[in-house]
PDB file of C-alpha atoms in Angstrom:
ATOM      1  CA  MET H 145      66.521  64.504 125.562  1.00 55.00           C
ATOM      2  CA  ASP H 146      69.445  64.320 127.992  1.00 84.00           C
ATOM      3  CA  GLN H 147      69.975  61.321 130.211  1.00 94.00           C
ATOM      4  CA  THR H 148      68.532  61.666 133.718  1.00 97.00           C
ATOM      5  CA  HIS H 149      71.200  62.234 136.377  1.00 98.00           C
ATOM      6  CA  VAL H 150      70.566  60.882 139.886  1.00 98.00           C
ATOM      7  CA  VAL H 151      72.714  61.885 142.861  1.00 98.00           C
ATOM      8  CA  ALA H 152      72.745  59.941 146.140  1.00 98.00           C
ATOM      9  CA  VAL H 153      74.000  61.795 149.225  1.00 98.00           C
ATOM     10  CA  VAL H 154      75.588  59.666 151.951  1.00 97.00           C
ATOM     11  CA  GLY H 155      74.620  61.202 155.291  1.00 96.00           C
ATOM     12  CA  SER H 156      77.212  59.173 157.195  1.00 96.00           C
ATOM     13  CA  LEU H 157      80.909  59.693 157.826  1.00 96.00           C
ATOM     14  CA  ARG H 158      81.667  56.105 158.896  1.00 94.00           C
ATOM     15  CA  ASP H 159      84.206  54.171 156.852  1.00 93.00           C
ATOM     16  CA  HIS H 160      82.036  51.037 156.854  1.00 93.00           C
ATOM     17  CA  SER H 161      78.689  52.768 156.466  1.00 95.00           C
ATOM     18  CA  PHE H 162      75.599  50.652 155.880  1.00 96.00           C
ATOM     19  CA  THR H 163      73.990  53.829 154.517  1.00 97.00           C
ATOM     20  CA  ARG H 164      76.666  54.074 151.826  1.00 97.00           C
ATOM     21  CA  TYR H 165      76.279  50.381 150.975  1.00 97.00           C
ATOM     22  CA  ALA H 166      72.486  50.706 150.709  1.00 97.00           C
ATOM     23  CA  LEU H 167      72.678  53.815 148.525  1.00 98.00           C
ATOM     24  CA  ARG H 168      74.795  51.903 146.028  1.00 98.00           C
ATOM     25  CA  TYR H 169      71.819  49.575 145.522  1.00 98.00           C
ATOM     26  CA  ALA H 170      69.561  52.577 144.940  1.00 98.00           C
ATOM     27  CA  LEU H 171      71.997  53.863 142.325  1.00 98.00           C
ATOM     28  CA  ASP H 172      72.048  50.403 140.716  1.00 98.00           C
ATOM     29  CA  GLY H 173      68.286  50.744 140.325  1.00 98.00           C
ATOM     30  CA  ALA H 174      68.660  54.211 138.812  1.00 98.00           C
ATOM     31  CA  GLU H 175      71.302  52.967 136.348  1.00 98.00           C
ATOM     32  CA  ALA H 176      69.074  50.034 135.375  1.00 98.00           C
ATOM     33  CA  ALA H 177      66.377  52.621 134.562  1.00 98.00           C
ATOM     34  CA  GLY H 178      68.808  54.418 132.233  1.00 97.00           C
ATOM     35  CA  ALA H 179      70.199  57.186 134.437  1.00 98.00           C
ATOM     36  CA  THR H 180      73.705  58.386 135.052  1.00 98.00           C
ATOM     37  CA  THR H 181      74.501  58.329 138.753  1.00 98.00           C
ATOM     38  CA  GLU H 182      76.812  59.873 141.294  1.00 98.00           C
ATOM     39  CA  LEU H 183      77.466  58.898 144.899  1.00 98.00           C
ATOM     40  CA  VAL H 184      78.097  62.075 146.903  1.00 98.00           C
ATOM     41  CA  ASP H 185      80.076  61.105 149.976  1.00 97.00           C
ATOM     42  CA  LEU H 186      80.036  63.890 152.556  1.00 97.00           C
ATOM     43  CA  ARG H 187      83.448  62.693 153.785  1.00 97.00           C
ATOM     44  CA  ASP H 188      84.857  64.232 150.588  1.00 97.00           C
ATOM     45  CA  PHE H 189      83.583  67.752 151.329  1.00 97.00           C
ATOM     46  CA  ASP H 190      84.734  70.462 153.695  1.00 97.00           C
ATOM     47  CA  LEU H 191      81.383  71.609 155.068  1.00 97.00           C
ATOM     48  CA  PRO H 192      81.943  73.334 158.415  1.00 96.00           C
ATOM     49  CA  PRO H 193      78.904  73.986 160.605  1.00 95.00           C
ATOM     50  CA  LEU H 194      76.796  76.502 158.718  1.00 94.00           C
ATOM     51  CA  ASN H 195      77.276  80.127 159.714  1.00 93.00           C
ATOM     52  CA  ALA H 196      74.580  82.076 157.885  1.00 89.00           C
ATOM     53  CA  ASP H 197      76.649  85.271 158.161  1.00 92.00           C
ATOM     54  CA  TYR H 198      78.876  83.924 155.376  1.00 88.00           C
ATOM     55  CA  ASP H 199      77.716  83.211 151.824  1.00 82.00           C
ATOM     56  CA  GLU H 200      80.329  80.551 151.125  1.00 90.00           C
ATOM     57  CA  GLN H 201      82.206  78.231 153.434  1.00 94.00           C
ATOM     58  CA  GLY H 202      84.543  75.382 152.569  1.00 96.00           C
ATOM     59  CA  ASP H 203      83.152  73.301 149.701  1.00 97.00           C
ATOM     60  CA  SER H 204      79.581  74.578 150.087  1.00 96.00           C
ATOM     61  CA  VAL H 205      79.376  76.039 146.569  1.00 97.00           C
ATOM     62  CA  GLU H 206      80.582  72.762 145.023  1.00 98.00           C
ATOM     63  CA  PHE H 207      78.142  70.701 147.092  1.00 98.00           C
ATOM     64  CA  ALA H 208      75.162  72.940 146.300  1.00 97.00           C
ATOM     65  CA  SER H 209      76.091  72.878 142.605  1.00 98.00           C
ATOM     66  CA  ILE H 210      76.069  69.074 142.542  1.00 98.00           C
ATOM     67  CA  ILE H 211      72.584  69.048 144.059  1.00 98.00           C
ATOM     68  CA  ASP H 212      71.391  71.784 141.709  1.00 97.00           C
ATOM     69  CA  ASP H 213      72.685  69.943 138.615  1.00 97.00           C
ATOM     70  CA  ALA H 214      70.973  66.655 139.542  1.00 98.00           C
ATOM     71  CA  ASP H 215      67.613  65.711 138.062  1.00 97.00           C
ATOM     72  CA  ALA H 216      66.798  63.695 141.187  1.00 98.00           C
ATOM     73  CA  VAL H 217      68.427  63.303 144.587  1.00 98.00           C
ATOM     74  CA  ILE H 218      68.340  60.355 146.961  1.00 98.00           C
ATOM     75  CA  LEU H 219      69.139  61.254 150.560  1.00 98.00           C
ATOM     76  CA  GLY H 220      70.507  58.450 152.703  1.00 98.00           C
ATOM     77  CA  THR H 221      70.931  58.672 156.440  1.00 97.00           C
ATOM     78  CA  PRO H 222      71.739  56.559 159.445  1.00 96.00           C
ATOM     79  CA  VAL H 223      69.285  57.010 162.287  1.00 94.00           C
ATOM     80  CA  TYR H 224      70.626  58.954 165.255  1.00 93.00           C
ATOM     81  CA  HIS H 225      68.356  59.524 168.240  1.00 92.00           C
ATOM     82  CA  GLY H 226      65.256  58.874 166.123  1.00 90.00           C
ATOM     83  CA  SER H 227      66.156  61.326 163.369  1.00 94.00           C
ATOM     84  CA  TYR H 228      68.566  61.842 160.508  1.00 96.00           C
ATOM     85  CA  SER H 229      72.253  62.593 160.934  1.00 96.00           C
ATOM     86  CA  GLY H 230      73.686  65.978 161.864  1.00 96.00           C
ATOM     87  CA  VAL H 231      76.174  65.804 159.010  1.00 97.00           C
ATOM     88  CA  LEU H 232      73.299  65.474 156.509  1.00 98.00           C
ATOM     89  CA  LYS H 233      71.390  68.286 158.212  1.00 97.00           C
ATOM     90  CA  ASN H 234      74.419  70.550 157.956  1.00 97.00           C
ATOM     91  CA  ALA H 235      74.913  69.703 154.265  1.00 97.00           C
ATOM     92  CA  LEU H 236      71.238  70.389 153.505  1.00 97.00           C
ATOM     93  CA  ASP H 237      71.485  73.725 155.324  1.00 96.00           C
ATOM     94  CA  TYR H 238      73.866  74.872 152.578  1.00 96.00           C
ATOM     95  CA  CYS H 239      71.053  74.375 150.054  1.00 96.00           C
ATOM     96  CA  GLY H 240      67.757  76.122 149.525  1.00 93.00           C
ATOM     97  CA  PHE H 241      65.006  76.587 146.978  1.00 92.00           C
ATOM     98  CA  ASP H 242      67.547  77.054 144.171  1.00 94.00           C
ATOM     99  CA  GLU H 243      68.785  73.493 144.620  1.00 96.00           C
ATOM    100  CA  PHE H 244      65.607  71.673 145.701  1.00 95.00           C
ATOM    101  CA  SER H 245      62.478  73.444 144.459  1.00 92.00           C
ATOM    102  CA  GLU H 246      60.478  71.048 142.246  1.00 92.00           C
ATOM    103  CA  LYS H 247      63.305  68.479 142.404  1.00 96.00           C
ATOM    104  CA  THR H 248      62.429  64.820 142.868  1.00 97.00           C
ATOM    105  CA  VAL H 249      63.866  63.419 146.104  1.00 98.00           C
ATOM    106  CA  GLY H 250      64.003  59.839 147.348  1.00 98.00           C
ATOM    107  CA  LEU H 251      64.583  58.908 150.974  1.00 98.00           C
ATOM    108  CA  LEU H 252      66.491  56.037 152.550  1.00 97.00           C
ATOM    109  CA  ALA H 253      67.182  55.453 156.244  1.00 96.00           C
ATOM    110  CA  VAL H 254      69.346  52.830 157.939  1.00 96.00           C
ATOM    111  CA  ALA H 255      68.897  51.894 161.585  1.00 93.00           C
ATOM    112  CA  GLY H 256      70.665  49.714 164.073  1.00 88.00           C
ATOM    113  CA  GLY H 257      67.291  48.939 165.618  1.00 86.00           C
ATOM    114  CA  SER H 258      63.763  48.645 164.328  1.00 81.00           C
ATOM    115  CA  PHE H 259      62.062  50.508 161.494  1.00 69.00           C
ATOM    116  CA  PRO H 260      63.470  54.065 161.167  1.00 74.00           C
ATOM    117  CA  VAL H 261      60.202  55.831 160.376  1.00 85.00           C
ATOM    118  CA  THR H 262      60.828  59.080 162.267  1.00 90.00           C
ATOM    119  CA  ALA H 263      64.077  59.797 160.411  1.00 94.00           C
ATOM    120  CA  LEU H 264      62.215  59.402 157.107  1.00 96.00           C
ATOM    121  CA  GLU H 265      59.388  61.657 158.310  1.00 96.00           C
ATOM    122  CA  HIS H 266      61.866  64.352 159.390  1.00 96.00           C
ATOM    123  CA  LEU H 267      63.684  64.271 156.044  1.00 97.00           C
ATOM    124  CA  ARG H 268      60.353  64.385 154.192  1.00 97.00           C
ATOM    125  CA  SER H 269      59.402  67.525 156.132  1.00 96.00           C
ATOM    126  CA  VAL H 270      62.720  69.226 155.337  1.00 96.00           C
ATOM    127  CA  CYS H 271      62.417  68.418 151.637  1.00 96.00           C
ATOM    128  CA  ARG H 272      58.811  69.615 151.478  1.00 94.00           C
ATOM    129  CA  SER H 273      59.853  72.870 153.136  1.00 93.00           C
ATOM    130  CA  LEU H 274      62.244  73.336 150.186  1.00 94.00           C
ATOM    131  CA  ASN H 275      59.379  72.601 147.748  1.00 92.00           C
ATOM    132  CA  ALA H 276      60.931  69.324 146.608  1.00 95.00           C
ATOM    133  CA  TRP H 277      58.700  66.536 145.290  1.00 95.00           C
ATOM    134  CA  VAL H 278      59.372  63.629 147.631  1.00 96.00           C
ATOM    135  CA  LEU H 279      58.737  60.160 146.261  1.00 97.00           C
ATOM    136  CA  PRO H 280      55.908  58.339 148.029  1.00 95.00           C
ATOM    137  CA  HIS H 281      58.029  55.157 147.975  1.00 95.00           C
ATOM    138  CA  GLN H 282      60.801  55.257 150.552  1.00 96.00           C
ATOM    139  CA  ALA H 283      63.256  52.640 151.735  1.00 96.00           C
ATOM    140  CA  ALA H 284      64.486  51.636 155.144  1.00 94.00           C
ATOM    141  CA  VAL H 285      66.978  49.129 156.471  1.00 94.00           C
ATOM    142  CA  PRO H 286      66.181  48.110 160.043  1.00 92.00           C
ATOM    143  CA  ARG H 287      68.685  46.106 162.101  1.00 92.00           C
ATOM    144  CA  ALA H 288      71.430  46.983 159.641  1.00 92.00           C
ATOM    145  CA  SER H 289      74.178  44.872 161.181  1.00 91.00           C
ATOM    146  CA  SER H 290      72.205  41.704 160.424  1.00 91.00           C
ATOM    147  CA  ALA H 291      70.885  42.983 157.055  1.00 92.00           C
ATOM    148  CA  PHE H 292      74.361  43.064 155.503  1.00 93.00           C
ATOM    149  CA  ASP H 293      77.115  40.541 154.993  1.00 93.00           C
ATOM    150  CA  GLY H 294      80.040  42.870 154.404  1.00 93.00           C
ATOM    151  CA  GLU H 295      78.747  45.322 151.783  1.00 94.00           C
ATOM    152  CA  GLU H 296      76.089  42.930 150.450  1.00 94.00           C
ATOM    153  CA  LEU H 297      72.430  42.986 151.462  1.00 94.00           C
ATOM    154  CA  VAL H 298      71.340  39.501 152.484  1.00 94.00           C
ATOM    155  CA  ASP H 299      67.590  40.142 152.105  1.00 90.00           C
ATOM    156  CA  GLY H 300      66.492  40.042 148.456  1.00 91.00           C
ATOM    157  CA  GLY H 301      63.178  41.758 149.195  1.00 92.00           C
ATOM    158  CA  LEU H 302      64.947  44.638 150.900  1.00 94.00           C
ATOM    159  CA  ARG H 303      67.404  44.909 148.008  1.00 96.00           C
ATOM    160  CA  ASP H 304      64.470  45.071 145.562  1.00 97.00           C
ATOM    161  CA  ARG H 305      62.823  47.839 147.604  1.00 96.00           C
ATOM    162  CA  ILE H 306      65.994  49.925 147.621  1.00 98.00           C
ATOM    163  CA  GLU H 307      66.610  49.388 143.907  1.00 98.00           C
ATOM    164  CA  ARG H 308      63.006  50.451 143.260  1.00 98.00           C
ATOM    165  CA  LEU H 309      63.777  53.735 145.041  1.00 98.00           C
ATOM    166  CA  GLY H 310      66.452  54.384 142.405  1.00 98.00           C
ATOM    167  CA  ARG H 311      64.142  53.393 139.536  1.00 98.00           C
ATOM    168  CA  ASP H 312      61.381  55.650 140.884  1.00 98.00           C
ATOM    169  CA  ALA H 313      63.830  58.558 141.152  1.00 98.00           C
ATOM    170  CA  VAL H 314      64.412  58.201 137.399  1.00 98.00           C
ATOM    171  CA  MET H 315      60.759  57.612 136.516  1.00 97.00           C
ATOM    172  CA  TYR H 316      59.590  60.749 138.335  1.00 96.00           C
ATOM    173  CA  ALA H 317      62.656  62.947 137.826  1.00 96.00           C
ATOM    174  CA  ASN H 318      60.822  65.302 135.500  1.00 89.00           C
ATOM    175  CA  ILE H 319      57.529  65.568 137.338  1.00 86.00           C
ATOM    176  CA  GLU H 320      56.234  69.128 137.610  1.00 78.00           C
ATOM    177  CA  PRO H 321      54.626  69.445 141.030  1.00 70.00           C
ATOM    178  CA  GLU H 322      52.111  72.201 141.458  1.00 69.00           C
ATOM    179  CA  PRO H 323      51.139  74.092 143.491  1.00 68.00           C
ATOM    180  CA  SER H 324      54.061  74.650 145.835  1.00 69.00           C
ATOM    181  CA  THR H 325      53.888  72.900 149.189  1.00 68.00           C
ATOM    182  CA  PHE H 326      52.352  74.640 152.170  1.00 64.00           C
ATOM    183  CA  GLU H 327      55.593  74.053 154.056  1.00 69.00           C
ATOM    184  CA  SER H 328      57.682  75.818 151.405  1.00 64.00           C
ATOM    185  CA  ASP H 329      55.366  78.829 151.421  1.00 65.00           C
ATOM    186  CA  GLU H 330      56.120  79.184 155.140  1.00 68.00           C
ATOM    187  CA  ASN H 331      59.893  78.641 154.802  1.00 61.00           C
ATOM    188  CA  VAL H 332      61.156  82.189 155.022  1.00 59.00           C
ATOM    189  CA  GLY H 333      64.856  82.471 154.207  1.00 58.00           C
ATOM    190  CA  ALA H 334      65.334  79.253 152.229  1.00 56.00           C
ATOM    191  CA  ASP H 335      66.212  81.294 149.178  1.00 57.00           C
ATOM    192  CA  ASP H 336      68.910  83.279 151.014  1.00 54.00           C
TER     193      ASP H 336
END
């Protein structure tokens, strides 16, 4: 049996991104569970705003291929206006059922303020509409500027929760969800 491969997508373009720092802990958890890992930094991809009239734009084929080849994906986002980032939304728009159907997905949100529950709910809805299997365990970093000292999390309990997200992504990477989600049945065009 091949080694499980977990990809974490950084939904932030900031140089000093707390989302990026937190996702590294999730990948540490995945590696501890025996997986190979890859941090997918959206700063490294040319993904112009999606124009559905074109099949391929910029690095969209490369990005979608990375998601497709992963056994599990962890999506990390900063919270903007109560939801997930536009850059992550745009990247996900380049994917569809081919990349996400029956794939295990973990969710992580980082907020400057209090608990970022709405961003996690919005990402969960998007993933379910693509028939992904979203882990019940999710991780959040509220008040991010005080949660980190440089790139290091200062709260051991929070670090454990994020590392568990990575371990769970490995543990459930090969789950076979059935039947398809109601949301995915209603998602016309996701396979375009």
